[in-house]
PDB file of C-alpha atoms in Angstrom:
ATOM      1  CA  UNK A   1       0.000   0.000   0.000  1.00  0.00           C
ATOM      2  CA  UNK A   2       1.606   3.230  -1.209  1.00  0.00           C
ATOM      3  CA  UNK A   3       1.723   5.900   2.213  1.00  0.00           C
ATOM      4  CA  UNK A   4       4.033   8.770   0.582  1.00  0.00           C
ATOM      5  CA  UNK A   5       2.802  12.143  -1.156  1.00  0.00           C
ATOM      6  CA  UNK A   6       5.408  11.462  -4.076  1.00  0.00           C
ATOM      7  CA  UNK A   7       6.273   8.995  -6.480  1.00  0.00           C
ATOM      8  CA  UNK A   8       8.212   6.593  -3.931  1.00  0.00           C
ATOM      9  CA  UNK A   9       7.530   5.801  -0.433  1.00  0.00           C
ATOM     10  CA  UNK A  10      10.525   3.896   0.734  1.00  0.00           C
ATOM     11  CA  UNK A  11      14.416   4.017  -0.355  1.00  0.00           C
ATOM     12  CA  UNK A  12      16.710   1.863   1.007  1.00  0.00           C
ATOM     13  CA  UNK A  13      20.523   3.382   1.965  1.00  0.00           C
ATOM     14  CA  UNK A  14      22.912   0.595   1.429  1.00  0.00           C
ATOM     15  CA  UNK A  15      25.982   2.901   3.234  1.00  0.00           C
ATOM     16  CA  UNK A  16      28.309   0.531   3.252  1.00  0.00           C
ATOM     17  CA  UNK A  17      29.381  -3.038   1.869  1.00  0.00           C
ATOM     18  CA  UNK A  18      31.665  -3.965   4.339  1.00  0.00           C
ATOM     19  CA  UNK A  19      30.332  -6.507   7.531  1.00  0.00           C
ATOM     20  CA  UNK A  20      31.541  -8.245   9.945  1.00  0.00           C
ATOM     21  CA  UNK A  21      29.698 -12.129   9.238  1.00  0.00           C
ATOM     22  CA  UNK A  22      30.150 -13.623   5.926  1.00  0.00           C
ATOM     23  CA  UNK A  23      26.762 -15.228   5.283  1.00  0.00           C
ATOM     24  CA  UNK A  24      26.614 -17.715   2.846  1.00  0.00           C
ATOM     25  CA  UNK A  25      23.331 -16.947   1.348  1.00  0.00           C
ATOM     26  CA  UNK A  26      24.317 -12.394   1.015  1.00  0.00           C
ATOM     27  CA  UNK A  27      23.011 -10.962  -1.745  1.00  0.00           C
ATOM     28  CA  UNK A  28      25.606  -8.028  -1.852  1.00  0.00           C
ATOM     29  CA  UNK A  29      28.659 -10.497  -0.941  1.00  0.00           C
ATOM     30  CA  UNK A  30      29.586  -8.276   1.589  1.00  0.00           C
ATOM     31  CA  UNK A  31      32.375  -9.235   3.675  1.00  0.00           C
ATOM     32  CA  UNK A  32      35.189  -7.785   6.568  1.00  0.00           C
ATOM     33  CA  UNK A  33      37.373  -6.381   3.858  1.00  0.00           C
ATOM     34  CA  UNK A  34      34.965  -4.408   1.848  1.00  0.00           C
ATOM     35  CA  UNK A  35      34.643  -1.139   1.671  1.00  0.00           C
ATOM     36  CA  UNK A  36      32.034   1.367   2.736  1.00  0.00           C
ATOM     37  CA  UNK A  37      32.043   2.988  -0.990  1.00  0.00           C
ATOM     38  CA  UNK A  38      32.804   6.320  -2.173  1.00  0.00           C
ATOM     39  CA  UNK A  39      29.237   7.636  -0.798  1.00  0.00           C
ATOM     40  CA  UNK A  40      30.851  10.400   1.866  1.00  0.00           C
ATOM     41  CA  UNK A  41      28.477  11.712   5.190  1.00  0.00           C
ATOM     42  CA  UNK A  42      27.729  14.596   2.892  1.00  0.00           C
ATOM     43  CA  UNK A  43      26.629  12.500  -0.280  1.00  0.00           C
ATOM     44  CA  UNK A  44      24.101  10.439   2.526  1.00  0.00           C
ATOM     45  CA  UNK A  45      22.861  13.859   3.748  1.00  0.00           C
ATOM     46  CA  UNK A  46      21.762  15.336   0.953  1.00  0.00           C
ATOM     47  CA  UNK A  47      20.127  12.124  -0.766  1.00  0.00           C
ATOM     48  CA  UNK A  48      18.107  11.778   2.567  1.00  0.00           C
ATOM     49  CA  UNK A  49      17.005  15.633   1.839  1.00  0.00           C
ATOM     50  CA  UNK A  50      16.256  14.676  -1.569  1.00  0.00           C
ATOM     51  CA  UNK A  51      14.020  11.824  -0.188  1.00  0.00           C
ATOM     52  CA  UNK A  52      12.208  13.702   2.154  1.00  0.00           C
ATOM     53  CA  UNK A  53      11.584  16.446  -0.427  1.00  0.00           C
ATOM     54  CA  UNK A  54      10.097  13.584  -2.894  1.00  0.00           C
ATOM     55  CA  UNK A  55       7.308  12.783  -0.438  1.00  0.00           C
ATOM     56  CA  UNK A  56       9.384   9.723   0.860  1.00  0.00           C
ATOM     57  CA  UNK A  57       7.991   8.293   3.995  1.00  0.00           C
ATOM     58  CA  UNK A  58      10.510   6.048   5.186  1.00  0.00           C
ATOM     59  CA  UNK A  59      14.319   5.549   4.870  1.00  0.00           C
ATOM     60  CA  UNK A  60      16.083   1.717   5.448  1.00  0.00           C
ATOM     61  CA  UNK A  61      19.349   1.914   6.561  1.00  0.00           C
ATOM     62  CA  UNK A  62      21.300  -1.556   5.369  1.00  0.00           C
ATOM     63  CA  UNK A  63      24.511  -2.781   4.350  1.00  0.00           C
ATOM     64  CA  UNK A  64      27.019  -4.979   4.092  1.00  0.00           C
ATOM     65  CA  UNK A  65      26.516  -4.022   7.875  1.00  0.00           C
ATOM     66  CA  UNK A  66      25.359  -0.143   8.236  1.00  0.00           C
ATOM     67  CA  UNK A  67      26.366   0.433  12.163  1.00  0.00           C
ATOM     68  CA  UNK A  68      29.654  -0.185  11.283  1.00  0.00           C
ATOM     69  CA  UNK A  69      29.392   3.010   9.476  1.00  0.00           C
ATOM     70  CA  UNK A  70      30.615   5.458  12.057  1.00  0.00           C
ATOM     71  CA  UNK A  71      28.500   8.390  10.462  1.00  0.00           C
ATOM     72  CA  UNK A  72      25.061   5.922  11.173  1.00  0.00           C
ATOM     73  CA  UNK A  73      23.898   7.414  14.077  1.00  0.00           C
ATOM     74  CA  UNK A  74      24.017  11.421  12.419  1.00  0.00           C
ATOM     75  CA  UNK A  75      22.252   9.747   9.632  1.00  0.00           C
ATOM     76  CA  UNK A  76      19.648   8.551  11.195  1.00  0.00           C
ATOM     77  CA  UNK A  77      19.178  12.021  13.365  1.00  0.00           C
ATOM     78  CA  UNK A  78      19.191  13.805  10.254  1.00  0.00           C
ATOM     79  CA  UNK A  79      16.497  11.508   8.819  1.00  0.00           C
ATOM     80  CA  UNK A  80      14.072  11.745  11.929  1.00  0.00           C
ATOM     81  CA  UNK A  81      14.627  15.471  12.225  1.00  0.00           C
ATOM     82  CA  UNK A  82      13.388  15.674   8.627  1.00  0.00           C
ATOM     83  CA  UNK A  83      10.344  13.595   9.065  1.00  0.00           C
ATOM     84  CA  UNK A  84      11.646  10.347   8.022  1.00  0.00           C
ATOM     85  CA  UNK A  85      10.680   6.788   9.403  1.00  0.00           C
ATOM     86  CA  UNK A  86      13.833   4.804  10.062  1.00  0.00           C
ATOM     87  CA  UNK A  87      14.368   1.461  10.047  1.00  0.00           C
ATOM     88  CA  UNK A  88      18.029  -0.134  10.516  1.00  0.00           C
ATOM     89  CA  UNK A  89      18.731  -3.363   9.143  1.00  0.00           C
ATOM     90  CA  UNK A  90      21.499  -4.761  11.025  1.00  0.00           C
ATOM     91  CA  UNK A  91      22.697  -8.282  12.677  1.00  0.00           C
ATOM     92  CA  UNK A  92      22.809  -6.459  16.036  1.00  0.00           C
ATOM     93  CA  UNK A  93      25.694  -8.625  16.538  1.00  0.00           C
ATOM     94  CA  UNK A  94      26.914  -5.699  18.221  1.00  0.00           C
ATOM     95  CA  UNK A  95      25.325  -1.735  18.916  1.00  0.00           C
ATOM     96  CA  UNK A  96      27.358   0.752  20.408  1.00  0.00           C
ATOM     97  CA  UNK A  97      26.463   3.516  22.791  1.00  0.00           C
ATOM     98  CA  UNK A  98      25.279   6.042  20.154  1.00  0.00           C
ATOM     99  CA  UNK A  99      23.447   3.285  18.457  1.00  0.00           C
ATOM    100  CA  UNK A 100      21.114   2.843  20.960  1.00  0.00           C
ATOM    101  CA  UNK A 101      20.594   6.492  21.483  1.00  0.00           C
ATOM    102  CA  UNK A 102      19.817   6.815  17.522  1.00  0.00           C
ATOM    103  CA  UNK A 103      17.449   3.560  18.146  1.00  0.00           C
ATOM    104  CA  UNK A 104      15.841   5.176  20.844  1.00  0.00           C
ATOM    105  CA  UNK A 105      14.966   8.580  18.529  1.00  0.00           C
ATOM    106  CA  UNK A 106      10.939   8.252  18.126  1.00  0.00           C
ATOM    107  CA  UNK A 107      10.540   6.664  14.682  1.00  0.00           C
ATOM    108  CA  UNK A 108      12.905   4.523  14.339  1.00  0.00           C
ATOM    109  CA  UNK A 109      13.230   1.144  14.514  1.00  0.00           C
ATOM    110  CA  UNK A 110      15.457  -1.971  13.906  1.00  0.00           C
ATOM    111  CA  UNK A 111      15.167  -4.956  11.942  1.00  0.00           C
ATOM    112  CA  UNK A 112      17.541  -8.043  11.919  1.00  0.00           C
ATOM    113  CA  UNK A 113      17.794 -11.471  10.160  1.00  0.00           C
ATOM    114  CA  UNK A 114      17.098 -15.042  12.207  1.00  0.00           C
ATOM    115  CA  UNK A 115      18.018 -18.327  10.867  1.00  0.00           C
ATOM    116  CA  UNK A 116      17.331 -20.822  13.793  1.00  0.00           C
ATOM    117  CA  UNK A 117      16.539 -21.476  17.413  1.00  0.00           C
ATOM    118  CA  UNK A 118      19.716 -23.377  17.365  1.00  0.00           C
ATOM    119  CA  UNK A 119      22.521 -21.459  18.164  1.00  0.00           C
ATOM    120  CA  UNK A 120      24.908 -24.199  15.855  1.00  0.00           C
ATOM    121  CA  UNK A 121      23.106 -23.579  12.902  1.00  0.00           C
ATOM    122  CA  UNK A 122      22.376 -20.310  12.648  1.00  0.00           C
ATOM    123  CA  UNK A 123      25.848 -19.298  13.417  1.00  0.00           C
ATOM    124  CA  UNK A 124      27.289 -22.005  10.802  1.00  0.00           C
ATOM    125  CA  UNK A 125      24.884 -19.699   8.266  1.00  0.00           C
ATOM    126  CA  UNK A 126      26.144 -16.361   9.285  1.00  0.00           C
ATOM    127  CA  UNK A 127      29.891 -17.698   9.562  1.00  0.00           C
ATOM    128  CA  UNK A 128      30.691 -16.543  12.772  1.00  0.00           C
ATOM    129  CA  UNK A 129      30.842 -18.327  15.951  1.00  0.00           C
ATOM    130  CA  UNK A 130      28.815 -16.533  18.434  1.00  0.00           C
ATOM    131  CA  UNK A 131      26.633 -14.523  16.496  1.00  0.00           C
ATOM    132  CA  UNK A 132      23.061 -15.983  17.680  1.00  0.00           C
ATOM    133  CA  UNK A 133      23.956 -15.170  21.125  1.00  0.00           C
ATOM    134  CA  UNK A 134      24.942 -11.600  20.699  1.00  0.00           C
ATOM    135  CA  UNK A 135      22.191 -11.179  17.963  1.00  0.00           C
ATOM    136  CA  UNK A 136      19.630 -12.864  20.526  1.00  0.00           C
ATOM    137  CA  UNK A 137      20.898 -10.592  22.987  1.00  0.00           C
ATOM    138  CA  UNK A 138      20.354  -7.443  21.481  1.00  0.00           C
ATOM    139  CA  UNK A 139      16.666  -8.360  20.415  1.00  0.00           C
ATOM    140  CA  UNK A 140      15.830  -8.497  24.168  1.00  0.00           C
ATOM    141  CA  UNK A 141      17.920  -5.253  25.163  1.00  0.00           C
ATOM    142  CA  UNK A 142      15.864  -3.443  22.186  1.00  0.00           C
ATOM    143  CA  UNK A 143      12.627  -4.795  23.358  1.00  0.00           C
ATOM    144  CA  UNK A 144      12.978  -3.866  26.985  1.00  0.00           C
ATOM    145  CA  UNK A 145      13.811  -0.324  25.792  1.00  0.00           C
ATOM    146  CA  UNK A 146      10.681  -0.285  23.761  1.00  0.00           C
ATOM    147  CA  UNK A 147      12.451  -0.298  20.686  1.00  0.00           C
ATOM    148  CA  UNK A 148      10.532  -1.643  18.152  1.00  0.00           C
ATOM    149  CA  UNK A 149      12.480  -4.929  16.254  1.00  0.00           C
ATOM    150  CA  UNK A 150      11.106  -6.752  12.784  1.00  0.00           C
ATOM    151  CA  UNK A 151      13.072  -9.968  12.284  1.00  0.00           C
ATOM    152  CA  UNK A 152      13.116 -11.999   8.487  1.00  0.00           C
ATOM    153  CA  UNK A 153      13.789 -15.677   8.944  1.00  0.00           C
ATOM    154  CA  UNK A 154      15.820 -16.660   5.942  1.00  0.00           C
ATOM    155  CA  UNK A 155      14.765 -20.361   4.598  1.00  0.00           C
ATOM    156  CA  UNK A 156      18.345 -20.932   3.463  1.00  0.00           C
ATOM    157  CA  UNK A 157      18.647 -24.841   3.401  1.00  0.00           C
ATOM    158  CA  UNK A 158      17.281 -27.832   3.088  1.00  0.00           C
ATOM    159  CA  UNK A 159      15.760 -29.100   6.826  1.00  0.00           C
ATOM    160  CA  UNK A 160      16.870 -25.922   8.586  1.00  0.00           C
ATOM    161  CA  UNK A 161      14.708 -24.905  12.063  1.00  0.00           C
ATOM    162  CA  UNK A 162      12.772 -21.991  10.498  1.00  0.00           C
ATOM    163  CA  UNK A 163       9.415 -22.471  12.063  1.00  0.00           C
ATOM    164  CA  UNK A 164      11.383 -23.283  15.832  1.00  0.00           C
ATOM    165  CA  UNK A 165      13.104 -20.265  15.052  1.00  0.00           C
ATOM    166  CA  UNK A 166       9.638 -18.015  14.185  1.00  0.00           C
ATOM    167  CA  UNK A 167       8.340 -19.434  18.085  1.00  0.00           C
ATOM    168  CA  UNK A 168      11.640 -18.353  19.288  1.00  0.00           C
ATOM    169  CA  UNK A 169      11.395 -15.062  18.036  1.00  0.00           C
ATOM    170  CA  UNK A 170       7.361 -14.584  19.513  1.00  0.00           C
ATOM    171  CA  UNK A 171       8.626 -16.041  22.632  1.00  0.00           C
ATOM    172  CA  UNK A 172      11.151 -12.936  23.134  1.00  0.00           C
ATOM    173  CA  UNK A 173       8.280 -10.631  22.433  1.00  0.00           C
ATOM    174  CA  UNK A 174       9.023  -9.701  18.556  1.00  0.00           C
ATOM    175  CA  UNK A 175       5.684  -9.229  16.664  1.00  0.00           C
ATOM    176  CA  UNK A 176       6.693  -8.735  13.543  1.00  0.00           C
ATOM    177  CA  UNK A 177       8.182 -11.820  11.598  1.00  0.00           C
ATOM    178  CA  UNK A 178       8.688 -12.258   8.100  1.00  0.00           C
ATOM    179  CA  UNK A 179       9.492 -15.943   6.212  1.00  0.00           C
ATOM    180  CA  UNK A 180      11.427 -15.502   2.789  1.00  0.00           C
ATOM    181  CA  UNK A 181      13.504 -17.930   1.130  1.00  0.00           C
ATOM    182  CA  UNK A 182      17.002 -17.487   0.036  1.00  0.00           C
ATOM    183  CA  UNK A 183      16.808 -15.241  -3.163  1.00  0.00           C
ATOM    184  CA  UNK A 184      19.617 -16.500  -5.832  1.00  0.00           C
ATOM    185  CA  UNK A 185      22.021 -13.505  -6.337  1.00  0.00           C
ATOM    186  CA  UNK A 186      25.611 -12.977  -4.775  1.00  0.00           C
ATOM    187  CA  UNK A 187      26.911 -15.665  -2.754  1.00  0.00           C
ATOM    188  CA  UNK A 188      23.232 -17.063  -2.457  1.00  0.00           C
ATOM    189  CA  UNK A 189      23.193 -17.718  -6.531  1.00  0.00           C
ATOM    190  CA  UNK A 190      25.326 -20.899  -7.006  1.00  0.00           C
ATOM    191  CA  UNK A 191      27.098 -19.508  -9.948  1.00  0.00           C
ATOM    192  CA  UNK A 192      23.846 -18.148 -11.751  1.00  0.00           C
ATOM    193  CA  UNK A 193      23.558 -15.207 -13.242  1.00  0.00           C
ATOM    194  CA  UNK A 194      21.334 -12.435 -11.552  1.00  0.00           C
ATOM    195  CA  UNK A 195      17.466 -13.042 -12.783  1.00  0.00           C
ATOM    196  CA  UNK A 196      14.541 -10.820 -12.600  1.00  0.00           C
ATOM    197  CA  UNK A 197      12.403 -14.022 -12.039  1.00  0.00           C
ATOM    198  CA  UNK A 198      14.198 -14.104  -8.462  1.00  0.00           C
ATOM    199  CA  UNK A 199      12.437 -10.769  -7.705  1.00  0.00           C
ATOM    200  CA  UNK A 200       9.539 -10.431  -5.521  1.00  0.00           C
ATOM    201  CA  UNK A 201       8.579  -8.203  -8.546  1.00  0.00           C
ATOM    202  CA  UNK A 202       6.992  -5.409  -6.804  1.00  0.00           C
ATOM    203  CA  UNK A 203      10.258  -3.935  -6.261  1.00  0.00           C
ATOM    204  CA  UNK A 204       9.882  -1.118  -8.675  1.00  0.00           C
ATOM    205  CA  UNK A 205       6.544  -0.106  -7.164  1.00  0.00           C
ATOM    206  CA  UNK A 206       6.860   3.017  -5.289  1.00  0.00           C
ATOM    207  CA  UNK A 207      10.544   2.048  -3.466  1.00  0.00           C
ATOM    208  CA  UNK A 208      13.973   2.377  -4.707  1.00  0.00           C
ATOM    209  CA  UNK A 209      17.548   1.728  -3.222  1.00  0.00           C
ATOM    210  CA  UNK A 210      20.797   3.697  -3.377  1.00  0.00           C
ATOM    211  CA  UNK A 211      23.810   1.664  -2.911  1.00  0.00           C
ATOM    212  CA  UNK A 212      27.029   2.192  -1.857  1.00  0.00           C
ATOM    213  CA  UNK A 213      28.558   4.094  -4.676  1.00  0.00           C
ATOM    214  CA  UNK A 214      25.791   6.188  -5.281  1.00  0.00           C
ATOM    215  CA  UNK A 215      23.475   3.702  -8.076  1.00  0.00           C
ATOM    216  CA  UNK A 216      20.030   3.812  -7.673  1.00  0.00           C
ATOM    217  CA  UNK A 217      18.553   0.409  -8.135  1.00  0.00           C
ATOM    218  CA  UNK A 218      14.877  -0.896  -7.672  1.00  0.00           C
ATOM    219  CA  UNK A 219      16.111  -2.670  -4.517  1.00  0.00           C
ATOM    220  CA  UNK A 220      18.861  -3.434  -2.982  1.00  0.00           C
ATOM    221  CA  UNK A 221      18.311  -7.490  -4.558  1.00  0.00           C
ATOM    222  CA  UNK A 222      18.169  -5.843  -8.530  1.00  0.00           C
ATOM    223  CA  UNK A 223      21.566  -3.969  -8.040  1.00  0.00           C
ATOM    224  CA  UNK A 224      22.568  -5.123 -11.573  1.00  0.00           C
ATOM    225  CA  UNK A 225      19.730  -3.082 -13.039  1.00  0.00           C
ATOM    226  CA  UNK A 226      20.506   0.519 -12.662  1.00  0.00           C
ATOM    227  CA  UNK A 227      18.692   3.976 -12.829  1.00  0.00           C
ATOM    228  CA  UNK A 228      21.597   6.390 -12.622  1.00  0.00           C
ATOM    229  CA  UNK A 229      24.353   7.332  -9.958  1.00  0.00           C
ATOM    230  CA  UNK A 230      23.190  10.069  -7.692  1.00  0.00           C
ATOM    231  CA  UNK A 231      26.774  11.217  -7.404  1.00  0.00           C
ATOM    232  CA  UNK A 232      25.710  12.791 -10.829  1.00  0.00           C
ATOM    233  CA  UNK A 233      22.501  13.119 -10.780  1.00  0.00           C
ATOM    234  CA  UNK A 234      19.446  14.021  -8.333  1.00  0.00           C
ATOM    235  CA  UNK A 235      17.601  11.226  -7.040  1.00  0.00           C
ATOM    236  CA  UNK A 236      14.176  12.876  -8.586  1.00  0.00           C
ATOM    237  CA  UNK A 237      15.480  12.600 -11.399  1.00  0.00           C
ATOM    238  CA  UNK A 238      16.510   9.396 -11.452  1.00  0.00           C
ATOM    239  CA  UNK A 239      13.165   8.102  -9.603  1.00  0.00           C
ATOM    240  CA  UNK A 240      11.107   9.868 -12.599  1.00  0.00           C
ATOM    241  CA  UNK A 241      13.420   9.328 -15.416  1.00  0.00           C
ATOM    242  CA  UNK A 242      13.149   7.208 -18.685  1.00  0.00           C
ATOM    243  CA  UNK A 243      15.760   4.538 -17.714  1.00  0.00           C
ATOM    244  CA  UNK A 244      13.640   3.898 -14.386  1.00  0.00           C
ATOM    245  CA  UNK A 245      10.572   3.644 -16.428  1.00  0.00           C
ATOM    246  CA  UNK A 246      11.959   0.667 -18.853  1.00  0.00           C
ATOM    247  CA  UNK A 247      13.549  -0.868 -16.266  1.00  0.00           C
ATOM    248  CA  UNK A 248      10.166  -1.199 -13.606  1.00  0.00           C
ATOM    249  CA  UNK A 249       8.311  -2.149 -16.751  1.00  0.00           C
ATOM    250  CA  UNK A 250      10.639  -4.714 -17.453  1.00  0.00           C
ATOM    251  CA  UNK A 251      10.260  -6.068 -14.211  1.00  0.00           C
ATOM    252  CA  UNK A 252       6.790  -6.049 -14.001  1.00  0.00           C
ATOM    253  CA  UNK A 253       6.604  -8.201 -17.435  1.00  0.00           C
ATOM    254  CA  UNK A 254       9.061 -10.891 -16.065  1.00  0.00           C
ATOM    255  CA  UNK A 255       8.061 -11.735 -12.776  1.00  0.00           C
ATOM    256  CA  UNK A 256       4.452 -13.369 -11.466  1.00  0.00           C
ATOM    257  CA  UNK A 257       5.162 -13.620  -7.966  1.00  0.00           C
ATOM    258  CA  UNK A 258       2.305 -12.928  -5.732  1.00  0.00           C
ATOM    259  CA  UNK A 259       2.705 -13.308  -2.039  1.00  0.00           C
ATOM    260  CA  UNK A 260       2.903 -10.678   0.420  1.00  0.00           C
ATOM    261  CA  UNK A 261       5.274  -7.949  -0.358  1.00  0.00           C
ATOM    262  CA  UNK A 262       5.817  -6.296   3.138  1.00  0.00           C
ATOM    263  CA  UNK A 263       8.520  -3.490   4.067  1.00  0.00           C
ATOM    264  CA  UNK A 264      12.006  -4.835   4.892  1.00  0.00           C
ATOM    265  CA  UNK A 265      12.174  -7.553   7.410  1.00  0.00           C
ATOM    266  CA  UNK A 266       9.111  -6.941   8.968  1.00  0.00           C
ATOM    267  CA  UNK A 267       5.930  -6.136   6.977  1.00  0.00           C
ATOM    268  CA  UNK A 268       4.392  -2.180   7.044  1.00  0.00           C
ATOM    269  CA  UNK A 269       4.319  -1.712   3.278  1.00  0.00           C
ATOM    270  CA  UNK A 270       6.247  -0.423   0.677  1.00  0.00           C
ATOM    271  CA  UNK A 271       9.342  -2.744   0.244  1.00  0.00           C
ATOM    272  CA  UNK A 272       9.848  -6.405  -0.189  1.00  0.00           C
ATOM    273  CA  UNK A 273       9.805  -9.420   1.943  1.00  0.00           C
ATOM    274  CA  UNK A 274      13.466 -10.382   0.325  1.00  0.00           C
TER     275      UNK A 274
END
């Protein structure tokens, strides 16, 4: 359902590639080594100003992994102060101090992934030993801070504990759960080549990403189809132009999917359950 005066209502800001887990199943192969992009504070700044003056309703803050962005938490002031809903996409493996003070600004809120209620399997997934505990952890420290937290299990192989891990979550308290399974592009497309098909394909309907050096995508999962770089051109533009025209229409004519296409991780609207 569209919410925003203009012609988008949510953009994702993919400010950086680099993260700490490796997962096997990322879609932007991020990894420890890779870089946040050439996207500086003041490049982030101004396409958030460009969003709200579009009629954009909400901002998604995602990566790679975006707190370990050092400039996160001024983004996500900046967004609030100019009438943006935030939502943070991160593995919460860890939050620091001004994290949690961003977190706690009124209209934001966080959103994480969950493979399993066993703590074996989803940290074989995530490739890091230790990672359900800390993540687990920082579910319940956002909850008991009334800090609102939508978690997307990822159906990533064959026999893995989704559903156990969907009670888990409820158990903690989290209301908002969404199931996907693994989409096939970056380390999740066993040597395929990217395919609309894998699209929820609503993802050019009234949302658009921006990754890290500056392209403007229809989502963060269609990176290979591009608008424009907004380190050259206003995101308006790009959002109304020609190239963003073919492109949605192309989308629309390949894909038939036709579950529920909910916001991020966590359902609202807007965005994509991928």
């Amino acid at each position: 359902m569209r919410n925003g005066r203009g012609p988008i209502d949510l953009v994702w800001l993919e400010i950086t590639g680099k993260c700490q887990l490796m997962c096997v199943h990322c879609y932007a192969e991020s990894t420890p080594t890779t870089p946040h992009g050439p996207m500086s504070r003041d490049d982030w700044i101004r396409v958030i100003d460009e969003a709200a003056a579009l009629g954009v309703a909400k901002v998604q803050f995602i990566g790679g992994e975006p707190t370990l962005r050092p400039e996160l938490p001024d983004l996500i002031g900046h967004a609030t102060a100019s009438g943006l809903r935030v939502e943070v996409t991160s593995n919460l493996v860890r939050l620091s101090a001004r994290m949690w003070a961003a977190a706690a600004l009124p209209g934001v809120e966080l959103g994480t992934s969950y493979y399993s209620d066993d703590p074996a399997e989803h940290d074989e997934i995530v490739g890091r030993r230790g990672s359900h505990a800390r993540t687990t952890a920082t579910i319940k420290t956002a909850l008991a801070q009334d800090i609102s937290v939508n978690v997307g299990v990822i159906d990533v192989r064959a026999g893995q504990r989704v559903a156990a891990a969907q009670e888990t979550l409820r158990d903690l308290g989290v209301t908002r759960i969404a199931v996907d399974r693994m989409r096939h592009f970056g380390r999740g497309a066993s040597g395929r080549g990217p395919a609309v098909g894998e699209l929820c394909g609503r993802c050019a309907k009234g949302v658009a990403a921006v990754l890290p050096d500056g392209s403007v995508t229809p989502c963060p999962m269609s990176r290979w189809l591009s608008f424009g770089n907004v380190r050259e051109t206003s995101l308006a533009t790009l959002i109304r132009g020609a190239e963003a025209r073919r492109i949605r229409a192309s989308i629309a004519e390949k894909t038939t999917w036709t579950g529920n296409c909910a916001s991020g991780s966590g359902g609202g609207g807007g965005g994509c359950t991928p």
